[in-house]
Coordinates of C-alpha atoms and ligand atoms in Angstrom, one line a residue:
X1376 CA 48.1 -6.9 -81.3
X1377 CA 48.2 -3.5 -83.6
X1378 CA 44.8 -2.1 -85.5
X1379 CA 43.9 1.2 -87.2
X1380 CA 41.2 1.4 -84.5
X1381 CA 40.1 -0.5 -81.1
X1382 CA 36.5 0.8 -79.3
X1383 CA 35.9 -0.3 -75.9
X1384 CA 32.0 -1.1 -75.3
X1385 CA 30.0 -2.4 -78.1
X1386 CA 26.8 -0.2 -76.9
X1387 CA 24.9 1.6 -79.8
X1388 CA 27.8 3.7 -80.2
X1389 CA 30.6 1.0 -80.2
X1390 CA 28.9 -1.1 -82.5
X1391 CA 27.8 1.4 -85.2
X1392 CA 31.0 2.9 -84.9
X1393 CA 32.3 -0.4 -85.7
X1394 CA 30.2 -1.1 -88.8
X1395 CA 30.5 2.2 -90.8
X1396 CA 34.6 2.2 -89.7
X1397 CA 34.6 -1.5 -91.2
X1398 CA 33.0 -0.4 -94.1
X1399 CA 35.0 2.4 -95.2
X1400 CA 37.7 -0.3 -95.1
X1401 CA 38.9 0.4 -91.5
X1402 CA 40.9 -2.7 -89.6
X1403 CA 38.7 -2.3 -86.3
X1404 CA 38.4 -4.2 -83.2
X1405 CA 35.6 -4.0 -80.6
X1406 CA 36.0 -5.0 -77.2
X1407 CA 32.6 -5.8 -75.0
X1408 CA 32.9 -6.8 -71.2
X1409 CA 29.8 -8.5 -71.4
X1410 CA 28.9 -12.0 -72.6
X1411 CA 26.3 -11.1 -75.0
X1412 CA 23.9 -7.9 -75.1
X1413 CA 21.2 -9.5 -72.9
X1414 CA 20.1 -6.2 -70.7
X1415 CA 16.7 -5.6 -69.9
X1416 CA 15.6 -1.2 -69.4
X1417 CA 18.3 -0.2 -71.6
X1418 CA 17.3 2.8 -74.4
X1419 CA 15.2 1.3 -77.0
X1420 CA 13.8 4.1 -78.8
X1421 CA 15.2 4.1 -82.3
X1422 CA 14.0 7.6 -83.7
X1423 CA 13.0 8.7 -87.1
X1424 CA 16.5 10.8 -87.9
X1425 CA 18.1 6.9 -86.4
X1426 CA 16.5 5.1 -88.7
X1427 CA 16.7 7.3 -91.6
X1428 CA 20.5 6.6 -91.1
X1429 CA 20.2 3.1 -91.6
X1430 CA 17.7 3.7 -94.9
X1431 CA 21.7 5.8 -96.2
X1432 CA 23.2 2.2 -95.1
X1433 CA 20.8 0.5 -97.3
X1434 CA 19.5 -1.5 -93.7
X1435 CA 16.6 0.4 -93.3
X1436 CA 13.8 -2.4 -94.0
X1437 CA 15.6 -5.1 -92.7
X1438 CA 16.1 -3.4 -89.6
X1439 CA 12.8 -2.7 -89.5
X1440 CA 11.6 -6.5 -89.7
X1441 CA 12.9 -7.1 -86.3
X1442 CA 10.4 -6.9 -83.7
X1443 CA 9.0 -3.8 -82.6
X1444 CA 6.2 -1.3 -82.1
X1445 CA 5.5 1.9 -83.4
X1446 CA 4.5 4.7 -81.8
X1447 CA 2.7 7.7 -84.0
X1448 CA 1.8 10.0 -81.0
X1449 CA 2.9 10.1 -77.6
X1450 CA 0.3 11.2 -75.2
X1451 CA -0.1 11.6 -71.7
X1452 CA -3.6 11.0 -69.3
X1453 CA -3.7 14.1 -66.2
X1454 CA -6.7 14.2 -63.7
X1455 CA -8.6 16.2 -66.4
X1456 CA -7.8 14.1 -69.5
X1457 CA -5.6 12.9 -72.4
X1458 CA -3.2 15.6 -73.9
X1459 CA -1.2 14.8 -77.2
X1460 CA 2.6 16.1 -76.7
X1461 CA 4.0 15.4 -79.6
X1462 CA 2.9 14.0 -83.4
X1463 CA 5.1 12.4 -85.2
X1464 CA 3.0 12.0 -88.2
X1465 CA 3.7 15.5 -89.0
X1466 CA 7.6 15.4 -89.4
X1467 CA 8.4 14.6 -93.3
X1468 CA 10.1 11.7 -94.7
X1469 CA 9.8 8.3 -94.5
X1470 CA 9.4 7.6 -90.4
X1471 CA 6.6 9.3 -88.8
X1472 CA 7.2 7.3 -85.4
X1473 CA 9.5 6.2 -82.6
X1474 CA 10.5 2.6 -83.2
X1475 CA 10.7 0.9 -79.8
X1476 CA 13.0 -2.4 -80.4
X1477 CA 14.8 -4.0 -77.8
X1478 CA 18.6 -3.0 -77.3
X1479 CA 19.8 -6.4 -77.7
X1480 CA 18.0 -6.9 -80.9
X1481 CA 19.4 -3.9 -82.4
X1482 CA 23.1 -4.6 -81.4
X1483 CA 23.0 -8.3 -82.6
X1484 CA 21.5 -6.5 -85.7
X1485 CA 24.6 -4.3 -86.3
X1486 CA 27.2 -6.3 -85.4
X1487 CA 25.9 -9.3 -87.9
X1488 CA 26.3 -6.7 -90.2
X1489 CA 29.4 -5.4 -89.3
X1490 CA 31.0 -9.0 -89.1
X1491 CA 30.3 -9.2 -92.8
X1492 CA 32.8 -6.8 -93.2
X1493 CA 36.7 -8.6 -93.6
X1494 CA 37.9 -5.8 -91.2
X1495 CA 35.6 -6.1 -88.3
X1496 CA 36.5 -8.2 -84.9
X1497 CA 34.6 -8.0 -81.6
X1498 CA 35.3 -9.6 -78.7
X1499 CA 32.7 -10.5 -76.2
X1500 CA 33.6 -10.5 -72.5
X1501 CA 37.1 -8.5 -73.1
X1502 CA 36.7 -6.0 -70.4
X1503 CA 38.9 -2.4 -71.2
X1504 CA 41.1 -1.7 -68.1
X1505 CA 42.3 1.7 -69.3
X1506 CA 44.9 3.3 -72.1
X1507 CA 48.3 2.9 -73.2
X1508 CA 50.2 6.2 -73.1
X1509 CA 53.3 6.9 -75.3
X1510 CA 55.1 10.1 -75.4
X1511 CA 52.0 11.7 -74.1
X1512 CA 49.6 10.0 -76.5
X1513 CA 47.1 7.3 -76.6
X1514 CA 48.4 4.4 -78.1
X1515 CA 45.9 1.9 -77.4
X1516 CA 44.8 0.0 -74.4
X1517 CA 44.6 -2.8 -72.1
X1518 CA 42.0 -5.3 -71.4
X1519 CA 40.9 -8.7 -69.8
X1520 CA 40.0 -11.9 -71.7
X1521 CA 37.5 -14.1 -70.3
X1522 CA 39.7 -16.2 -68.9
X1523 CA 41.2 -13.1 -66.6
X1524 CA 44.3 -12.7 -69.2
X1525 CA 45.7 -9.1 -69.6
X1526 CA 46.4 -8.0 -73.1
X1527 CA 47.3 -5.5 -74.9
X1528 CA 46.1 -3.5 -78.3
X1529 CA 48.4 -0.8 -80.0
X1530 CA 45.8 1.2 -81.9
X1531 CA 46.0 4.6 -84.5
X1532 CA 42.9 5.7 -82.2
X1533 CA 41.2 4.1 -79.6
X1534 CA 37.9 4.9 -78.7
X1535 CA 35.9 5.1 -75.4
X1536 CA 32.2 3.9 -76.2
X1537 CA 31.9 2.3 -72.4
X1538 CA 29.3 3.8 -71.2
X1539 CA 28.2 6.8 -68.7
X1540 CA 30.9 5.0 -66.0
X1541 CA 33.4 4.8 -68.2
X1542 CA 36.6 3.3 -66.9
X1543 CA 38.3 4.3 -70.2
X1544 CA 38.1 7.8 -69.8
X1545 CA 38.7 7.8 -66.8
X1546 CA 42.2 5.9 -67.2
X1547 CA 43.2 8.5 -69.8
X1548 CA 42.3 11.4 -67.0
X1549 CA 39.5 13.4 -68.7
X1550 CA 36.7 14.1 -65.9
X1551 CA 32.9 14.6 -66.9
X1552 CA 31.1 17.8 -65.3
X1553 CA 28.2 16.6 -63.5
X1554 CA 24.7 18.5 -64.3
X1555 CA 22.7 16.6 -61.2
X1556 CA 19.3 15.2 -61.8
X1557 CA 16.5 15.4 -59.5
X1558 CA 14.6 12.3 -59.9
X1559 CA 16.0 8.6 -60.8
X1560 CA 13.5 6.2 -62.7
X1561 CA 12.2 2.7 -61.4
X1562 CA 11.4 0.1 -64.6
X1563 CA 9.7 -3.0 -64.3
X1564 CA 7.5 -5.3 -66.8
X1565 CA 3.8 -5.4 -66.0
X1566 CA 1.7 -7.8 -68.4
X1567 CA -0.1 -6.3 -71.3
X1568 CA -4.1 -7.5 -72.0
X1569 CA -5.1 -7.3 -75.2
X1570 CA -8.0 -5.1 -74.4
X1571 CA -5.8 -2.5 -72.9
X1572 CA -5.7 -0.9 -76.3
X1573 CA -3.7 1.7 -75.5
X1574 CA -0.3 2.7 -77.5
X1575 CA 2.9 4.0 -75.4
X1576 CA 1.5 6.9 -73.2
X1577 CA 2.4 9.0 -69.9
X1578 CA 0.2 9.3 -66.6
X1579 CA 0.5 12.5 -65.1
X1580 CA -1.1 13.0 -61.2
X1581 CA 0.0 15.2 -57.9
X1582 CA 3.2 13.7 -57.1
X1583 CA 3.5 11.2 -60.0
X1584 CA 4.8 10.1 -63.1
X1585 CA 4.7 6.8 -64.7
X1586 CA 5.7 6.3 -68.5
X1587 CA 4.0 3.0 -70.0
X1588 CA 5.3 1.7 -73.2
X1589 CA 3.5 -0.9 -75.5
X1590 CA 6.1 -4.4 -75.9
X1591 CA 3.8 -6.3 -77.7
X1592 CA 3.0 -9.1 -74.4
X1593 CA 3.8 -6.6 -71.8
X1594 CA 4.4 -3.3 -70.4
X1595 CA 7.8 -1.2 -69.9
X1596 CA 7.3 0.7 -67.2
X1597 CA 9.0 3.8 -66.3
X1598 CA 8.0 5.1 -62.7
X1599 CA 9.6 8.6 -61.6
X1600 CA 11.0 8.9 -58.2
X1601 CA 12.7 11.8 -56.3
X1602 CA 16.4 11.3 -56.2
X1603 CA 17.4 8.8 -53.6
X1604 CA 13.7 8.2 -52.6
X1605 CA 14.7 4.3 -53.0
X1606 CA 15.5 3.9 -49.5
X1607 CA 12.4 4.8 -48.4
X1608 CA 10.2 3.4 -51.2
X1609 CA 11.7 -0.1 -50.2
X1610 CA 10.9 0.7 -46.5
X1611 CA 7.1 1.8 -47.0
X1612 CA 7.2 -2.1 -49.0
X1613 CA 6.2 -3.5 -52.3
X1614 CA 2.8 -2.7 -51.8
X1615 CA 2.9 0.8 -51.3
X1616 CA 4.4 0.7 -54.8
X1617 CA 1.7 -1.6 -56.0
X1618 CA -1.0 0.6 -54.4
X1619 CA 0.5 3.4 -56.2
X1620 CA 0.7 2.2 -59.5
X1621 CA -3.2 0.6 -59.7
X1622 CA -3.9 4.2 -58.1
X1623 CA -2.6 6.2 -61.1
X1624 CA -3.6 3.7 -63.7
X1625 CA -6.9 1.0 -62.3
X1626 CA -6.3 -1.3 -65.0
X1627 CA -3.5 -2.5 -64.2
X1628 CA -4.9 -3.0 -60.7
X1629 CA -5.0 -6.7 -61.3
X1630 CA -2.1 -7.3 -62.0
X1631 CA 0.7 -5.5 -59.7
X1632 CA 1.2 -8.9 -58.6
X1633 CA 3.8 -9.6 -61.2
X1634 CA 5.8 -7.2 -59.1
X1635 CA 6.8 -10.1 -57.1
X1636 CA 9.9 -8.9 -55.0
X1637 CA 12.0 -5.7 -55.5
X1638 CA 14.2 -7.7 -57.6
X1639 CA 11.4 -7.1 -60.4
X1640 CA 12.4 -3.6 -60.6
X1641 CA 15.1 -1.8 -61.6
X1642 CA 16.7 1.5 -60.4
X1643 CA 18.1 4.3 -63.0
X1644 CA 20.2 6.3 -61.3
X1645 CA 19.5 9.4 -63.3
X1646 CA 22.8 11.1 -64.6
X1647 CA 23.7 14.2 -66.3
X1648 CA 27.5 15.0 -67.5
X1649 CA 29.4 15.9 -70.1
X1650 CA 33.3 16.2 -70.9
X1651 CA 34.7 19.7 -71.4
X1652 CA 37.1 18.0 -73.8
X1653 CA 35.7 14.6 -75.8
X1654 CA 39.4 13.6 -76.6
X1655 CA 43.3 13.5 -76.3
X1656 CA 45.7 12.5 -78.7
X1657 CA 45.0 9.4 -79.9
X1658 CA 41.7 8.9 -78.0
X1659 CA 38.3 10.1 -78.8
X1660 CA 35.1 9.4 -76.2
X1661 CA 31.2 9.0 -77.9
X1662 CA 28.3 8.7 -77.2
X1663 CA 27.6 8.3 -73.2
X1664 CA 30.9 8.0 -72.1
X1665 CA 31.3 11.6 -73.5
X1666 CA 28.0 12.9 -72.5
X1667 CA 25.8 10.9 -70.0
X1668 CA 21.6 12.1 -71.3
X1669 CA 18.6 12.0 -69.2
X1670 CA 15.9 9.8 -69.8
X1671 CA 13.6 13.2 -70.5
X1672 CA 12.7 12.5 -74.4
X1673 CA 14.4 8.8 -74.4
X1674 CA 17.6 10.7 -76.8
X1675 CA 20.2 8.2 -75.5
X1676 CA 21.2 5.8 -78.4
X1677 CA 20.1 8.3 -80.5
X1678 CA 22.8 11.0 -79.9
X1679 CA 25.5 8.1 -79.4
X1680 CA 24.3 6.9 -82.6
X1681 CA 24.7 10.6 -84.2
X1682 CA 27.9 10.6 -82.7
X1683 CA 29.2 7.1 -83.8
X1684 CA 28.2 8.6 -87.5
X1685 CA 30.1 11.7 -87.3
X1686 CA 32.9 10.3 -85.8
X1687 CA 33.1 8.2 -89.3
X1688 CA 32.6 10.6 -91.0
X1689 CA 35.1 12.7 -90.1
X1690 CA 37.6 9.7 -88.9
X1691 CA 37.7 7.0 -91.4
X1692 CA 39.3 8.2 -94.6
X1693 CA 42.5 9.6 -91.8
X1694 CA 42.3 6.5 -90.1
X1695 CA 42.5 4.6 -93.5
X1696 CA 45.5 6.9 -95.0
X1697 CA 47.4 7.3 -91.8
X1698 CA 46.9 11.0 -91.9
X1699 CA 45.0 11.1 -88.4
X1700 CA 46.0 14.1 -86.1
X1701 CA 44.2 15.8 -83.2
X1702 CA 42.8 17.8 -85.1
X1703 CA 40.4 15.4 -86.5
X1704 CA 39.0 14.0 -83.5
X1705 CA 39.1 18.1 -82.3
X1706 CA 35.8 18.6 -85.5
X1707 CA 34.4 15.2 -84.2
X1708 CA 33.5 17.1 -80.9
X1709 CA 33.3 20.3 -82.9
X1710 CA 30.2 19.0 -84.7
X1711 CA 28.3 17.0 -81.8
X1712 CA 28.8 19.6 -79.3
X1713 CA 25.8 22.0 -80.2
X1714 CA 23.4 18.6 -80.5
X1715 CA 24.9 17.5 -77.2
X1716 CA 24.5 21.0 -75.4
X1717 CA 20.8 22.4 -76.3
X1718 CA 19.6 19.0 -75.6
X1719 CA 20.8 18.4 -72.5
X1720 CA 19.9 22.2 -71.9
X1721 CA 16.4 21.1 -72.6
X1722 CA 16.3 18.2 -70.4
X1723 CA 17.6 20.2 -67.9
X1724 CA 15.3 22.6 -68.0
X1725 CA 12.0 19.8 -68.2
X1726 CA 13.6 18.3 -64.8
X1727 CA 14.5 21.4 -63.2
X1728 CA 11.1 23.6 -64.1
X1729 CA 8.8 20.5 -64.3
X1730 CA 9.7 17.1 -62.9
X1731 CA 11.7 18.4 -60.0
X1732 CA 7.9 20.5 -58.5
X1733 CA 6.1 17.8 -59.5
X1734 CA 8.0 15.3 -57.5
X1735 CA 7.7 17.1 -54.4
X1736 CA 4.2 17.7 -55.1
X1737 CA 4.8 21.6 -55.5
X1738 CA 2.7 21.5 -59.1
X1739 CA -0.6 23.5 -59.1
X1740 CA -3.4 21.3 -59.7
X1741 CA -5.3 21.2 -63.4
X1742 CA -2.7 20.6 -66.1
X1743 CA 0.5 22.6 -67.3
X1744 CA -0.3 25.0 -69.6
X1745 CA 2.0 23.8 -72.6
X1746 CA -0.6 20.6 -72.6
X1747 CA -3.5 23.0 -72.7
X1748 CA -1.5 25.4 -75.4
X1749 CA -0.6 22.0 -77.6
X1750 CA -4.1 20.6 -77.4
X1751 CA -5.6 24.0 -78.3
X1752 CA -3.1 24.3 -81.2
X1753 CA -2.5 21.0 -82.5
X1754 CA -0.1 22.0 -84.8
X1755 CA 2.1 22.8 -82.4
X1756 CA 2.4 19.1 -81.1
X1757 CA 4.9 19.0 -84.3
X1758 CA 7.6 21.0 -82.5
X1759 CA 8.0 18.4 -79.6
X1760 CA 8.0 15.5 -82.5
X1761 CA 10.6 17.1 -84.4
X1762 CA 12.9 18.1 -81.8
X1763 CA 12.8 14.5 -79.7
X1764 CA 12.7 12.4 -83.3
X1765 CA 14.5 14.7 -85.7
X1766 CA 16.9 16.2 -83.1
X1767 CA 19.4 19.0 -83.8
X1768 CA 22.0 18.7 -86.6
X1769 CA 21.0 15.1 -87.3
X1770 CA 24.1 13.3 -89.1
X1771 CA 24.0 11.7 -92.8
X1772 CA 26.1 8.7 -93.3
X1773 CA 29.3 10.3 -95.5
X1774 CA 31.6 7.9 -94.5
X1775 CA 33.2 5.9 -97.5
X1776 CA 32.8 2.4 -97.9
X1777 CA 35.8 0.5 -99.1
X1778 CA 34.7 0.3 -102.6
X1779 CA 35.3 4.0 -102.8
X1780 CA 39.1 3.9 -102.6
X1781 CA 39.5 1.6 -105.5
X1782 CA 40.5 2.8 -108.3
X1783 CA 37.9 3.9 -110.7
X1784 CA 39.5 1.0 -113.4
X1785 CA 39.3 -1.9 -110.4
X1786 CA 35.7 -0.7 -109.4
X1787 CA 34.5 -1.2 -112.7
X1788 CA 36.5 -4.4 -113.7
X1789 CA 39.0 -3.8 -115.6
Ligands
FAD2982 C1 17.5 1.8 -67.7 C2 17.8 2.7 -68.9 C3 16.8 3.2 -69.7 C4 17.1 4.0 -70.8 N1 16.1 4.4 -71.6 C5 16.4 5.0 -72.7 C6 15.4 5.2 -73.7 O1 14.3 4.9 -73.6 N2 15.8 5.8 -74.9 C7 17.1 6.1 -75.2 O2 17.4 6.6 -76.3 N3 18.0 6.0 -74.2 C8 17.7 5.4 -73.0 N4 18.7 5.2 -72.1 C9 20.0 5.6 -72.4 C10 20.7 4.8 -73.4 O3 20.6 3.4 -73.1 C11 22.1 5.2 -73.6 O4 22.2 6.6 -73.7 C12 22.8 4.6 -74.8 O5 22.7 3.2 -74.6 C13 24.2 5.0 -74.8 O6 24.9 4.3 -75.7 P1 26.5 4.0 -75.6 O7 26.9 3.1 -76.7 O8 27.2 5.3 -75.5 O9 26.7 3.4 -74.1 P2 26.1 2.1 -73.5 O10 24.8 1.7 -74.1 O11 26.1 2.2 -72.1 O12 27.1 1.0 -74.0 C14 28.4 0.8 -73.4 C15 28.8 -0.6 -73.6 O13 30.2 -0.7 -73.1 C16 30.3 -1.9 -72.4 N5 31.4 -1.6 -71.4 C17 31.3 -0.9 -70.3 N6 32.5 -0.8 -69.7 C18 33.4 -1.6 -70.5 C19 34.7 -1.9 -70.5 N7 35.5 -1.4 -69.5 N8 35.2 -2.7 -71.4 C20 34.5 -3.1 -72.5 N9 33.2 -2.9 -72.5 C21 32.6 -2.1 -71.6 C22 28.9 -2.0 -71.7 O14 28.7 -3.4 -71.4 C23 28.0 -1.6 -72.8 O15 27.7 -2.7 -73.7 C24 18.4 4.4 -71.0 C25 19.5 3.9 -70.2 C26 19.1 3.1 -69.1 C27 20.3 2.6 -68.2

């Protein structure tokens, strides 16, 4: 099989990579090894700069009548009260908020959308095995069909968009340079009473830190842990857990029970990396399988999104007139390096300066001073709100759409 482009992984950056390709006219196929998109505790914060992308695509609204909650203020409850760190309702434009919308909603979203377009494919459980080389080039890949068939795809460019462990990559020979993390990140689903009333906040003690965000009927809970503290946590038991979570916030005292077994909760192994070089001929990497993010500021789909968008930008009208060289995929990583770098710089820093004492209980007691300098100066809980929802260098959609390349006579009619 031969197309302009093939993407391996329909994540956030597969899948909108897919859409704006197919729309600028782009023959595209996208290979997913899973069945459907079904994960629970994947990234479901859609920012502000995310969504004003699909407001360009002219998707904004109905996006935006898919389930989800909004979140104007993210706080977070100490020992000594409730700190604001960051306001959205002071960034301009349209989306004052985080969006959170389950993963699965938003890819199902984007790939109806996509398979509008005449030049879109996906195929669901088509697992990527690694690339074709030819004369020292990418020239596509190899994968597995459901059915445990091997095929091949010549492509013009293939992209990796497989993930933080992507096999891809890692077939083609480009190695990630790891950053370390100091904590991983339980999740688990507690139910959510009505009269809990509260939006998506933090809870900050000695030790501790447990993120709880609003889904409608229930809570997503996040629940920091030192790094491979796991073994030990599943040694104290489920009740230490369960002891530890009514301790830090009593209402939910009543009901840790829905932790049933340790197969209610999920492990994050935290990660860190990113690829000296996002490419090779004939083969550019996005979005996590270029640049694995911290949870710190919940950026993920966010920056693969950024990237998918550039990556069009810069990609499709090459990819459409056969003029693609190195070069291009070269100003793909070009522009989403700086993005990339000063934010993983900043979560680096949170986890190193921050997370890391806190975890091992070397934090001073009474609250960090940056709570006590943004609650003083609320203004200042802007800056957190437009660097997490705004980001650096936030991408516009430039990409052509198909229409574009018709003549002006044909677009019009005649
Ligand atoms: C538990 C958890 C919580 C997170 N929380 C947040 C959050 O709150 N906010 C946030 O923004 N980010 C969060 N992230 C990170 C976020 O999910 C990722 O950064 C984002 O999804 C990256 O998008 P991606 O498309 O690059 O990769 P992925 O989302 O990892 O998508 C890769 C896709 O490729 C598929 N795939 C893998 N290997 C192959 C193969 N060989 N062949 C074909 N397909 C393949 C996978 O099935 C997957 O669908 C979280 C991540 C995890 C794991």
């Amino acid at each position: 099989m031969e197309v302009a482009c093939c993407i391996a992984g329909c994540g956030p950056a597969g899948a909108v990579l897919g859409l704006l390709l197919a729309r600028a006219g782009v023959d595209v196929l996208v290979l997913e090894k899973h069945a459907d998109f079904l994960r629970d505790f994947r990234g479901d914060t859609l920012h502000p700069s995310t969504l004003q992308l699909f407001d360009e695509l002219g998707l904004g609204d109905r996006l935006l009548e898919l389930p989800h909650q909004e979140a104007e203020v993210l706080s977070v409850t100490t020992d000594d009260g409730d700190f604001t760190l960051a306001d959205f309702r002071r960034l301009p434009g349209r989306h004052r908020y985080l969006a959170f919308m389950p993963q699965w909603d938003f890819l199902d979203f984007v790939v109806a959308e996509a398979r509008r377009l005449p030049g879109f494919e996906l195929r669901m459980r088509a697992e990527a095995l690694g690339v074709l080389e030819e004369d020292g080039r990418v020239a596509g890949l190899a994968y597995r069909d459901q059915d445990g068939a091997a095929h091949q795809v010549r492509a013009r460019l293939t992209v990796a968009a497989d993930g933080r462990d992507s096999s891809l990559r890692r077939s083609a020979g480009l190695r990630p340079r790891m950053f370390g993390a100091p904590m991983d990140v339980l999740w688990f689903r507690l139910p959510r009473h009505p009269a809990d009333g509260r939006q998506t906040f933090g809870r900050l003690a000695a030790g501790h830190l447990l993120v709880l965000i609003e889904r409608g009927g229930y809570w997503q809970v996040a629940y920091l842990i030192a790094k491979g503290a796991m073994d030990e946590l599943r040694q104290a038991g489920l009740d230490r857990l369960r002891a530890s979570i009514a301790g830090l916030v009593p209402f939910l005292g009543d009901r840790v029970q829905a932790l049933r077994t340790w197969d209610d909760v999920r492990v994050l192994r935290v990660q860190v990396d990113r690829l000296r070089r996002w490419f090779r001929p004939g083969l550019l990497c996005i979005g996590d399988a270029a640049h694995a993010m911290s949870p710190v500021g919940g950026v993920g789909i966010n920056l693969a999104v950024h990237d998918a968008v550039a990556a069009a930008n810069l990609l499709a009208r090459p990819l459409r007139d056969g003029s693609l060289s190195t070069w291009h995929l070269a100003r793909v990583q070009l522009r989403r390096t700086l993005p990339t770098v000063v934010v993983q710089w900043g979560q680096r820093t949170i986890q190193d300066r921050f997370l890391s004492p806190l975890l091992e209980g070397r934090l001073g007691t009474g609250p960090p001073g940056v709570l006590e300098l943004l609650r003083r100066y609320p203004v200042l809980q802007g800056v957190p709100a437009r660097l997490v929802g705004l980001g650096i260098l936030p991408e516009h959609v430039r990409s052509p759409t198909a229409d574009d390349y018709l003549r002006p006579s044909a677009r019009a009619g005649v």
